[in-house]
Coordinates of C-alpha atoms in Angstrom, one line a residue:
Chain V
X140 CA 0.0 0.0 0.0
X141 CA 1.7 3.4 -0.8
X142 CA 0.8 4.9 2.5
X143 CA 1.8 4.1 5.7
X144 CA 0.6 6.1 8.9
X145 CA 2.2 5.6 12.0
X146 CA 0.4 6.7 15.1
X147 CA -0.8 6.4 18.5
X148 CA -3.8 6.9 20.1
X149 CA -6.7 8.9 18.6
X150 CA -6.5 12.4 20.1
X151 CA -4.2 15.7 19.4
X152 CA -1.4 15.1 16.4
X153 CA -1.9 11.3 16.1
X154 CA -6.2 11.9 15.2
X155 CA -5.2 15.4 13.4
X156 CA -3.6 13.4 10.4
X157 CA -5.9 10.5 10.9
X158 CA -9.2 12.4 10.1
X159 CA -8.0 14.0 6.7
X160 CA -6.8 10.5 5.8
X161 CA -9.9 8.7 6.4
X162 CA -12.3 12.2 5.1
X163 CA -10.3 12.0 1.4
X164 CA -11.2 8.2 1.5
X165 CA -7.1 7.1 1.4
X166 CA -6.4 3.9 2.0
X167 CA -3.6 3.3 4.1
X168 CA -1.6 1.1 6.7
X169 CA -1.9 1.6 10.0
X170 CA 0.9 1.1 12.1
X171 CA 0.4 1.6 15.8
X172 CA 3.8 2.7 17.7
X173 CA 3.0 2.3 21.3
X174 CA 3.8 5.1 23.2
X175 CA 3.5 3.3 26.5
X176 CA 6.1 1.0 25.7
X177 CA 8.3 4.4 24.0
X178 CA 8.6 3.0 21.3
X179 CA 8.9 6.5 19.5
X180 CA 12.0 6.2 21.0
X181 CA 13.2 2.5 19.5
X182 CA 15.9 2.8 17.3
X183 CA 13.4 1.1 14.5
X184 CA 11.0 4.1 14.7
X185 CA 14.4 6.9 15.0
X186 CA 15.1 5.4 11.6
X187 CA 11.9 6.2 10.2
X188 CA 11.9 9.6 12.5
X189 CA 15.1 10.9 14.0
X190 CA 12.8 13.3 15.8
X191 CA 11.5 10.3 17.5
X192 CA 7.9 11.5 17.3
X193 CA 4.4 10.3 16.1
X194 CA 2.3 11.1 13.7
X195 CA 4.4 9.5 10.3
X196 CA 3.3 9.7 7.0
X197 CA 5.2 7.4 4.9
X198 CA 4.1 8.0 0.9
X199 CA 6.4 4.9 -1.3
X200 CA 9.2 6.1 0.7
X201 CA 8.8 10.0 1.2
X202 CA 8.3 10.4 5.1
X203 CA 6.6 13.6 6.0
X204 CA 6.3 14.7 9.8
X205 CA 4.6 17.6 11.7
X206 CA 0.5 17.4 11.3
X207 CA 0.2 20.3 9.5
X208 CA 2.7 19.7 7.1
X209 CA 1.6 16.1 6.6
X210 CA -2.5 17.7 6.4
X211 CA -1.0 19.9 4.0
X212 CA 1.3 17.4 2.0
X213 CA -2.1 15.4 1.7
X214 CA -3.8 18.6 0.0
X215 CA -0.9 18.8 -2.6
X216 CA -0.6 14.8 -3.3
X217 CA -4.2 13.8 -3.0
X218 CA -6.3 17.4 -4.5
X219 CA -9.1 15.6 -6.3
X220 CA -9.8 13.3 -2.7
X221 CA -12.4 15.0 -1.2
X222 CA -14.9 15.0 1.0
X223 CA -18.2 16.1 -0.2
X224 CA -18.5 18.9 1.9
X225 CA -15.9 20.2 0.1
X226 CA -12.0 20.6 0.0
X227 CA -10.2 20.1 3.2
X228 CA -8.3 23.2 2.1
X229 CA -10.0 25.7 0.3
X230 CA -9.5 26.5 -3.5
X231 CA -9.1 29.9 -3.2
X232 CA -5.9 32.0 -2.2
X233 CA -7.6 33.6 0.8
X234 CA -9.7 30.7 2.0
X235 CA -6.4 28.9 2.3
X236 CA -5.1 31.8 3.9
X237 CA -7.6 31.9 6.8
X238 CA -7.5 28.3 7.0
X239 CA -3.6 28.7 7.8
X240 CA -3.8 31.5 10.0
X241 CA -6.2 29.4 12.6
X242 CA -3.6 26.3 11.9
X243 CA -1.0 28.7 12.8
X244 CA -3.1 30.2 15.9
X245 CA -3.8 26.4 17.0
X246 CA -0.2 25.3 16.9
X247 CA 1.1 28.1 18.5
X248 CA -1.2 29.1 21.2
X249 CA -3.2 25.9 21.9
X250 CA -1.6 23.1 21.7
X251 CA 1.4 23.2 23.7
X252 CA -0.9 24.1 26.6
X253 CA -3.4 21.8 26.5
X254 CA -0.4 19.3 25.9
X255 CA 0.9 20.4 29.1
X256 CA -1.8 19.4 31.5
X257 CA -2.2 16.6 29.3
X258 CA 1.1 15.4 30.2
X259 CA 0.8 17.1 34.2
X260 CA -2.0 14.2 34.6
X261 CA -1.6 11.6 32.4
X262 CA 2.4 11.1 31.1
X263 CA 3.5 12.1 35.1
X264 CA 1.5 8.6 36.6
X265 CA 3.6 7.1 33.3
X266 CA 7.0 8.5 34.4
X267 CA 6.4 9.1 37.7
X268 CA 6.0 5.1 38.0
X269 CA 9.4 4.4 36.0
X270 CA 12.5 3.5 38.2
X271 CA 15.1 6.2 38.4
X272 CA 18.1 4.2 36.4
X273 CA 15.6 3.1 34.1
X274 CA 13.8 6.8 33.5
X275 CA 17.2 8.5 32.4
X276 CA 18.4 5.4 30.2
X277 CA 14.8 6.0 28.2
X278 CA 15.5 9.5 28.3
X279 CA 18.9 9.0 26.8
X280 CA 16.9 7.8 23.4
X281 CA 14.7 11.0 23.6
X282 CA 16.6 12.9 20.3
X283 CA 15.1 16.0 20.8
X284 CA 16.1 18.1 24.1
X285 CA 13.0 20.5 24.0
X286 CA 10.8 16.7 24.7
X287 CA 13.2 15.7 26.9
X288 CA 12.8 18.4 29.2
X289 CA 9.3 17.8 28.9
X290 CA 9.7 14.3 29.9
X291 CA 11.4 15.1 32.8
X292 CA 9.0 18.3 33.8
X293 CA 6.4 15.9 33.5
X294 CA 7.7 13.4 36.1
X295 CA 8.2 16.0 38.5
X296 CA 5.7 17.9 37.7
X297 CA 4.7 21.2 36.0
X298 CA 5.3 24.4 38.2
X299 CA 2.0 25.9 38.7
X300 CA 2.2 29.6 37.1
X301 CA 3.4 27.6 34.3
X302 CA 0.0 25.5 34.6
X303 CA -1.8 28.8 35.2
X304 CA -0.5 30.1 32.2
X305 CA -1.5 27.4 30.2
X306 CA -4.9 27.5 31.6
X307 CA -5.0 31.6 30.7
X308 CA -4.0 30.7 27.0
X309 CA -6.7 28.3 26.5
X310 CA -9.6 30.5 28.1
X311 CA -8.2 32.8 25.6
X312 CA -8.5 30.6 22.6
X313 CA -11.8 29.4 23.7
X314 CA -13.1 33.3 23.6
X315 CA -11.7 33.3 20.0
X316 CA -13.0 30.5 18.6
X317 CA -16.3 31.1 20.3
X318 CA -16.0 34.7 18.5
X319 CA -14.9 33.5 14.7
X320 CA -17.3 30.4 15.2
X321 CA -20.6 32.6 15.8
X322 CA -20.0 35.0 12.8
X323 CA -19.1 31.5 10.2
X324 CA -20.1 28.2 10.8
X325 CA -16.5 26.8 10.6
X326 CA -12.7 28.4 11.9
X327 CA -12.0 29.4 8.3
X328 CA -15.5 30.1 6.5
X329 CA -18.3 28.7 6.1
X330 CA -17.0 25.1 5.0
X331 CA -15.0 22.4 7.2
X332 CA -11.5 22.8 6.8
X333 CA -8.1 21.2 7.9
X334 CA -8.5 24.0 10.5
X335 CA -11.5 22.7 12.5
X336 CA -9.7 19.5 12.3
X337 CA -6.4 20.8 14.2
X338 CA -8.8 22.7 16.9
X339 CA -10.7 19.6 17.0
X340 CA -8.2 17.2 17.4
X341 CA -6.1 19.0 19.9
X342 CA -8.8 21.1 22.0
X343 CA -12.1 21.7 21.1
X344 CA -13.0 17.6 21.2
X345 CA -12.2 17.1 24.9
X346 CA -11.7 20.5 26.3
X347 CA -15.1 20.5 28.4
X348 CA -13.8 17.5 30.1
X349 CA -10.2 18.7 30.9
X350 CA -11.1 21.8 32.0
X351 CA -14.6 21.8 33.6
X352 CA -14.1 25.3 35.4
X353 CA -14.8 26.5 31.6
X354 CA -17.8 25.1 31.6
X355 CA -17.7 25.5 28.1
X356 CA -21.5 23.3 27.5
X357 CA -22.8 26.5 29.0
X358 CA -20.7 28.7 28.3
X359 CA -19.5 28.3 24.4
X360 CA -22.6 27.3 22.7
X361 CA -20.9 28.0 19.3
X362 CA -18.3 25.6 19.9
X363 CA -20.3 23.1 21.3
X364 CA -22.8 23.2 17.8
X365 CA -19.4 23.0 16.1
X366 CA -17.9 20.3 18.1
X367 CA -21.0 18.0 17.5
X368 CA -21.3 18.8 14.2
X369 CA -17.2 17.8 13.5
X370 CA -17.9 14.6 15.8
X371 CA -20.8 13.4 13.9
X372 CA -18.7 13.2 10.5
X373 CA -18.3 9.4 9.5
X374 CA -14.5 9.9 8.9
X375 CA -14.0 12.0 12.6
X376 CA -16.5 8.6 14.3
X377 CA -13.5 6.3 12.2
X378 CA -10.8 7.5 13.3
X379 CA -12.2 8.1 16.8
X380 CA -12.8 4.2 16.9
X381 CA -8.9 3.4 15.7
X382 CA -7.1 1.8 18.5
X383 CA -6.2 2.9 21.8
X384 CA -4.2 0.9 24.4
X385 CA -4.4 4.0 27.6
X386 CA -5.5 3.0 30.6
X387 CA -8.9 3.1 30.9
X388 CA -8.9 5.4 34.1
X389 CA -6.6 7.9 32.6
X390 CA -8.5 7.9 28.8
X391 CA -9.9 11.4 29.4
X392 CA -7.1 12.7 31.2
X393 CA -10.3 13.3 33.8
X394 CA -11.0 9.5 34.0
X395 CA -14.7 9.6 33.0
X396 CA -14.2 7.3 29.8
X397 CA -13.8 8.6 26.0
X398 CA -17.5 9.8 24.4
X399 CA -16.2 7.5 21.3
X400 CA -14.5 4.9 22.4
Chain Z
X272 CA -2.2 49.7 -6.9
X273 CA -3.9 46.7 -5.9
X274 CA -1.1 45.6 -3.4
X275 CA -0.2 47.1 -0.3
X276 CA 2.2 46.2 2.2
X277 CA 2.2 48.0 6.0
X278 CA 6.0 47.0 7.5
X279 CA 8.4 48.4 9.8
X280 CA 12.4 48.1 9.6
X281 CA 13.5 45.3 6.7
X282 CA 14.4 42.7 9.5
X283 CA 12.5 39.8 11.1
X284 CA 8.7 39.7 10.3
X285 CA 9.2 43.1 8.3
X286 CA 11.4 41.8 5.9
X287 CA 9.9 38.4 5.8
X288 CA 7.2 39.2 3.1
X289 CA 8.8 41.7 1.6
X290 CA 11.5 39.7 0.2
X291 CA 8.9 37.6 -1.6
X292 CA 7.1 40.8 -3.0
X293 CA 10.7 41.5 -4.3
X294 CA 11.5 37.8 -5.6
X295 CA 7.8 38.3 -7.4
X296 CA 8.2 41.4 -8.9
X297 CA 4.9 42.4 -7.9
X298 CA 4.5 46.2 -7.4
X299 CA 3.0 47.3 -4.2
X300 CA 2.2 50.5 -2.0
X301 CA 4.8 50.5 0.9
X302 CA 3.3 52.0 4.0
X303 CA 6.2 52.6 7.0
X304 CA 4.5 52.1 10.3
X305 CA 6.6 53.8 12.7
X306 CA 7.3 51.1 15.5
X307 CA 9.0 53.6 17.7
X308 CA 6.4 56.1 17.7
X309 CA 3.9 52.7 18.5
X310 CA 1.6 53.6 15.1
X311 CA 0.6 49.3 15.5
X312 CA -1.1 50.1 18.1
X313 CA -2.9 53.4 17.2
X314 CA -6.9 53.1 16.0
X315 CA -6.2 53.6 12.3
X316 CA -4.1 50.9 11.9
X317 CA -5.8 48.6 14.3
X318 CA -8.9 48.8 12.1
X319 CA -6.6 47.1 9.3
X320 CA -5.4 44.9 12.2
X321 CA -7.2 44.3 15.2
X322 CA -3.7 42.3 16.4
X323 CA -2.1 45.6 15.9
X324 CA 1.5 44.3 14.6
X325 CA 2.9 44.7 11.5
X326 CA 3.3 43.7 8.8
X327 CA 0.1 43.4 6.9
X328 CA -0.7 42.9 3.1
X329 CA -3.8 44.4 2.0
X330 CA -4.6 42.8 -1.9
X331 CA -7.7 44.5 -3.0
X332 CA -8.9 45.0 0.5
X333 CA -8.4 41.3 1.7
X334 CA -6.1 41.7 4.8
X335 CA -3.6 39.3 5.4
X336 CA -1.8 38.9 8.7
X337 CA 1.5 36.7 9.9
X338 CA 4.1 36.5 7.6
X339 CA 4.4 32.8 6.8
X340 CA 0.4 32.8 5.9
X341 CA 1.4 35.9 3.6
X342 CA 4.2 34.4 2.2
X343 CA 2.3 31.3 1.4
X344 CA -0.9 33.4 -0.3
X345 CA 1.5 35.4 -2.4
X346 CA 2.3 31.7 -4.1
X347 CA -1.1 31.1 -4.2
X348 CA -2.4 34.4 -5.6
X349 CA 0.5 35.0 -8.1
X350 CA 2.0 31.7 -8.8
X351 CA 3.1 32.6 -12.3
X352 CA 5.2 35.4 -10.9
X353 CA 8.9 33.5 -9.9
X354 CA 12.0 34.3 -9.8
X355 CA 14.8 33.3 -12.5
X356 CA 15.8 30.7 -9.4
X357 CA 12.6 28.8 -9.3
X358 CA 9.5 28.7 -7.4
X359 CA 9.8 30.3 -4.1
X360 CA 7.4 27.5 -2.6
X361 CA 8.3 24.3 -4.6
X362 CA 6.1 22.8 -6.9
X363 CA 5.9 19.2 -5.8
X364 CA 4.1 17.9 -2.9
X365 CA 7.6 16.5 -1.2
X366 CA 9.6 20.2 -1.8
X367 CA 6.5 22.1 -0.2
X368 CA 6.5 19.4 2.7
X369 CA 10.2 20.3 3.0
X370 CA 9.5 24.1 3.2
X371 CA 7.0 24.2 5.4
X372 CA 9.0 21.7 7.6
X373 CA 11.1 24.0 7.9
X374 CA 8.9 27.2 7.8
X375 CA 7.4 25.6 10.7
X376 CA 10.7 25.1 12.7
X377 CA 11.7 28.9 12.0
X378 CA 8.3 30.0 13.6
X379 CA 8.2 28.0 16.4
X380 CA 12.0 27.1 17.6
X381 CA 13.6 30.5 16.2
X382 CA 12.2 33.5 16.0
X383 CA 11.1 34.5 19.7
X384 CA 14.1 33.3 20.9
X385 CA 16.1 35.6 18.6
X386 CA 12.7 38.2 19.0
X387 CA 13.3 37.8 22.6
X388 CA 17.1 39.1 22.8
X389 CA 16.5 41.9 20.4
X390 CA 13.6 42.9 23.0
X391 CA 15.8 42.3 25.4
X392 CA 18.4 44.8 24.1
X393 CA 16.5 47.6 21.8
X394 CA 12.9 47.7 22.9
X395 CA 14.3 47.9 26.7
X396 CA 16.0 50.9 26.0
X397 CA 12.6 52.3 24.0
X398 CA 10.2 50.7 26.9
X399 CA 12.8 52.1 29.7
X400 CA 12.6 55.7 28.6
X401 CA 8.7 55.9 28.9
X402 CA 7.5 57.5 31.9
X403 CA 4.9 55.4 34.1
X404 CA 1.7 56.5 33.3
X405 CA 2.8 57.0 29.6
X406 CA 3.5 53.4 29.6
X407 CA 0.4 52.0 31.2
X408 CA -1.8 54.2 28.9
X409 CA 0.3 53.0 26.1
X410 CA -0.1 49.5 27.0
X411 CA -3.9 49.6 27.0
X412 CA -4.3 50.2 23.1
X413 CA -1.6 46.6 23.0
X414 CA -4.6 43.8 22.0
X415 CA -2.9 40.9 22.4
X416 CA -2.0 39.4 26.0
X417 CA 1.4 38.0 25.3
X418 CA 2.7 40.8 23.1
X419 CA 1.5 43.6 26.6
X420 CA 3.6 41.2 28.7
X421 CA 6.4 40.8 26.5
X422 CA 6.3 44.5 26.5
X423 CA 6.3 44.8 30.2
X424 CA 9.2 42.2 30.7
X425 CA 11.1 43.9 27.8
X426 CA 10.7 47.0 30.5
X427 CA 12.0 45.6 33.0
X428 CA 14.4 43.2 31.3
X429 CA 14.1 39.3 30.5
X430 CA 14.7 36.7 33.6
X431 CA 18.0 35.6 32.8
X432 CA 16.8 31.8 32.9
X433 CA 14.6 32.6 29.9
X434 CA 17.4 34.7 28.2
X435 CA 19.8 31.3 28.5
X436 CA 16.8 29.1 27.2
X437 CA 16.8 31.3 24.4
X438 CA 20.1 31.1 23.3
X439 CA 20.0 27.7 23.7
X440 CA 17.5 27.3 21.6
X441 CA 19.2 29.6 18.7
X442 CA 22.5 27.6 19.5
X443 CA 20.7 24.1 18.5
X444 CA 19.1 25.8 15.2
X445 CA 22.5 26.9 14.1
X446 CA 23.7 23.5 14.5
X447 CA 20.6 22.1 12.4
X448 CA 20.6 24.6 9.8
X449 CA 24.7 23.8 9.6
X450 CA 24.1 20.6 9.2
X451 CA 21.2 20.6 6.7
X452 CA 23.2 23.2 4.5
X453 CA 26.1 20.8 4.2
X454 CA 23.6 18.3 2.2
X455 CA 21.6 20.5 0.6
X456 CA 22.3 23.8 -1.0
X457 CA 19.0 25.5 0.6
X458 CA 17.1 24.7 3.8
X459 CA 14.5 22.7 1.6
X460 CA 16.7 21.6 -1.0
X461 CA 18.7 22.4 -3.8
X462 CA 16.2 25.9 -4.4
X463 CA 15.7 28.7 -2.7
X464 CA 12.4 29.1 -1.5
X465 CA 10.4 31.0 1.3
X466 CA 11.7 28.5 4.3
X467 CA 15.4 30.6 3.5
X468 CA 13.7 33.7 3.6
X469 CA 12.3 33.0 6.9
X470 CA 15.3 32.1 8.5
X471 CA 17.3 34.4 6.9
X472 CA 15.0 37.6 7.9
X473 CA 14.2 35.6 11.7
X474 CA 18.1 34.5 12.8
X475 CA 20.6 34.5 9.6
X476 CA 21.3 37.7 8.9
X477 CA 22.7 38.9 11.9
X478 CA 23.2 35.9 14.2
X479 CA 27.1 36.4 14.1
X480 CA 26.3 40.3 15.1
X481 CA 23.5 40.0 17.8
X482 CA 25.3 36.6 19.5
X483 CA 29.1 36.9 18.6
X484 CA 30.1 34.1 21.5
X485 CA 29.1 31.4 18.5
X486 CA 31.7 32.5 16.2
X487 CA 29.4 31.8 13.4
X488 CA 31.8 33.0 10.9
X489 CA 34.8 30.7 12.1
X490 CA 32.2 27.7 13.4
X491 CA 29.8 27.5 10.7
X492 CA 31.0 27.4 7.2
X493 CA 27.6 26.3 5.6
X494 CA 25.7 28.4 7.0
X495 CA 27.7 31.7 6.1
X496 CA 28.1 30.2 2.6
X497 CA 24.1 30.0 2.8
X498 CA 24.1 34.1 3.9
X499 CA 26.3 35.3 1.4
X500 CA 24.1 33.4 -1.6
X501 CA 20.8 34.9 -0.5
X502 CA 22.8 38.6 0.9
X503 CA 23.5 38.8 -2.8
X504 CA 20.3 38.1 -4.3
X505 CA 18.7 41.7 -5.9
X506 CA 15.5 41.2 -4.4
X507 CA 17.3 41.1 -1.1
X508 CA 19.5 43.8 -1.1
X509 CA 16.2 45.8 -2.2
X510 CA 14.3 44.9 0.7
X511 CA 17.2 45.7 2.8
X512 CA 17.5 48.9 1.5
X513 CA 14.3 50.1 2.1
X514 CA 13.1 52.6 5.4
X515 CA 14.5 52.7 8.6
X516 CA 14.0 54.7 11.3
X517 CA 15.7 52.9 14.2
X518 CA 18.3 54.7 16.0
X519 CA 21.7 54.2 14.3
X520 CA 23.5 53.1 17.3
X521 CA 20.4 50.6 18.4
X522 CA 20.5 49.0 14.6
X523 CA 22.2 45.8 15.0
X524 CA 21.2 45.3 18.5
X525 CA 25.3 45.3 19.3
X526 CA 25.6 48.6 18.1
X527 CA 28.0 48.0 15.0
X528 CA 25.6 49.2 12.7
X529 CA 24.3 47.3 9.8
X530 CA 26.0 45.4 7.0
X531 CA 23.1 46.7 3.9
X532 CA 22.1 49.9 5.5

């Protein structure tokens, strides 16, 4: 099969690449790289990825990383795949344009901090329960030092005006999205775009249950029409349903079980 | 004229997109905003830009904001309009996955780490020399949060912690651009496209000025290769020539004054 996409679970990058694969109807192997066992970290997957990080997209040999490069490598290989609500990226020079500057706002000013008290709860119970000689001999495979730090912040824990910070960053993309979302029906227009897909997958899917002091059913009602209306797509319920080996107790980061798993 | 282009000094985002315009050959309205009388944050240009930073390209009225989303719309909206070297965004899928790749690390591993020492150094010394009140009042018309807090620390200087993270940062990027630049003539490949622009506006053109303790013109022998190809390029020098209102003996951030000025 000429693409291969490696992955774990299916939430932030690893369901952001998923979900334009399975909305342009690609068919594709799946290769699940098990990031409780770090195996991002093997010396078969740093072959494949000397940044020893998921999502891969391998197309007859050309590996592309980074979610929004691979979203928008899929765009440039695959243009006439689409789904019928229309192009994943727009046609036209300033649709694409809006559609990257909400990609941009999402992997600059979301994602890192929702990452962060995604890792504060869920990867510190997985470090925090690794041996001491064993932790800094997995670490030494870790090839970037920016995720190694994280690694180790993780285990310790986050400092809290770090947390808090992270917190004020995502109250502020919520007001945004919240704003843009009740004056077009999607981030980027009025059609579904890579862009909804990026918020989706990284915030706006499971942001009311990592951060219930946002209250964000009563609060957002904008996002929350959008959110159903990206969960009830077919290819977003498909890739939802792809395979997922957490612990059942830490699946929402809150531990009150997936909505689709 | 149908283009219009709002910039400051031809350095870091300034310069970004209006090397490109250059490259194109596309004519277009230059309109100085005058950073250091803080016109980005005064009502008339705010209504171009409620972000209220520069720059901004205005094509026919359709505003475009942050300089790697301009860059990319320019190849979108005048894709005929190249360069003798070739496309500045590549035409196959795998060379535009390579751009962005490393679009993408510019924004996000570079540029506010170099951003953050030229604060440190040149918009201290504007920030320090407001009075109090003067500097609240001009801090309320600042819309975004980070950019009135980076304001604020640039007043009362970085934490050194953060300054050492930063050139730690910049100190791995030289290493990876050195190291990429031995294999391939360009950051992307063997053309020059928008992913040398960005690093050349964001950290290449005066890394060996602003951080002289890396000896980049001793230690880094691609790299200065790399800065010499694009420093020679017409469109370039152009760019680099155009307004600049900073104070001669804050212009390199050391003080030496600039190379194209």
């Amino acid at each position: 099969m000429p693409l291969k996409y490696y992955h774990a679970e299916p939430m932030a990058n690893s369901l952001k690449s998923m979900i334009p694969l399975k909305e342009k109807g690609l068919a594709y192997e799946s290769v699940y790289v098990d990031l409780h066992k770090f195996e991002q970290h093997q010396d078969w997957f740093l072959a494949i990825n000397p940044e020893g990080q998921v999502p891969v997209l391998d197309h007859d040999g050309t590996i592309v990383t980074h979610t929004t490069v691979i979203n928008e490598y899929l765009e440039d290989a695959f243009p006439d795949a689409q789904p019928a609500s229309g192009p994943l990226r727009p046609r036209s020079p300033v649709g694409a344009a809006r559609m990257r500057y909400w990609n941009k706002f999402v992997d600059e000013q979301v994602m890192n901090y929702v990452s962060m008290h995604g890792w504060h709860r869920l990867v510190r119970v997985v470090a925090g329960s690794i041996e001491d000689g064993k932790f800094e001999e997995l670490m030494s495979h870790v090839p970037l030092p920016d995720q190694r730090k994280k690694w180790t912040q993780a285990r310790s824990g986050f400092e809290q005006k770090d947390l808090d910070h992270a917190l004020e960053k995502i109250g502020y993309a919520l007001e945004k999205v919240e704003k843009q979302l009740g004056e077009t029906a999607y981030l980027a227009g009025d059609q579904y775009t890579l862009a909804d897909i990026n918020f989706y997958s990284h915030c706006g899917m499971m942001v009311d249950r990592m951060f219930p002091q946002f209250e964000v059913n009563a609060n957002y009602p904008n996002l929350v029409r959008w959110r159903e209306s990206v969960s009830d797509r077919p290819a977003v319920q498909a890739a939802l349903a792809s395979e997922d080996r957490t612990q059942p107790g830490l699946r929402t980061w809150g531990g009150d079980g997936r909505e689709h798993s």
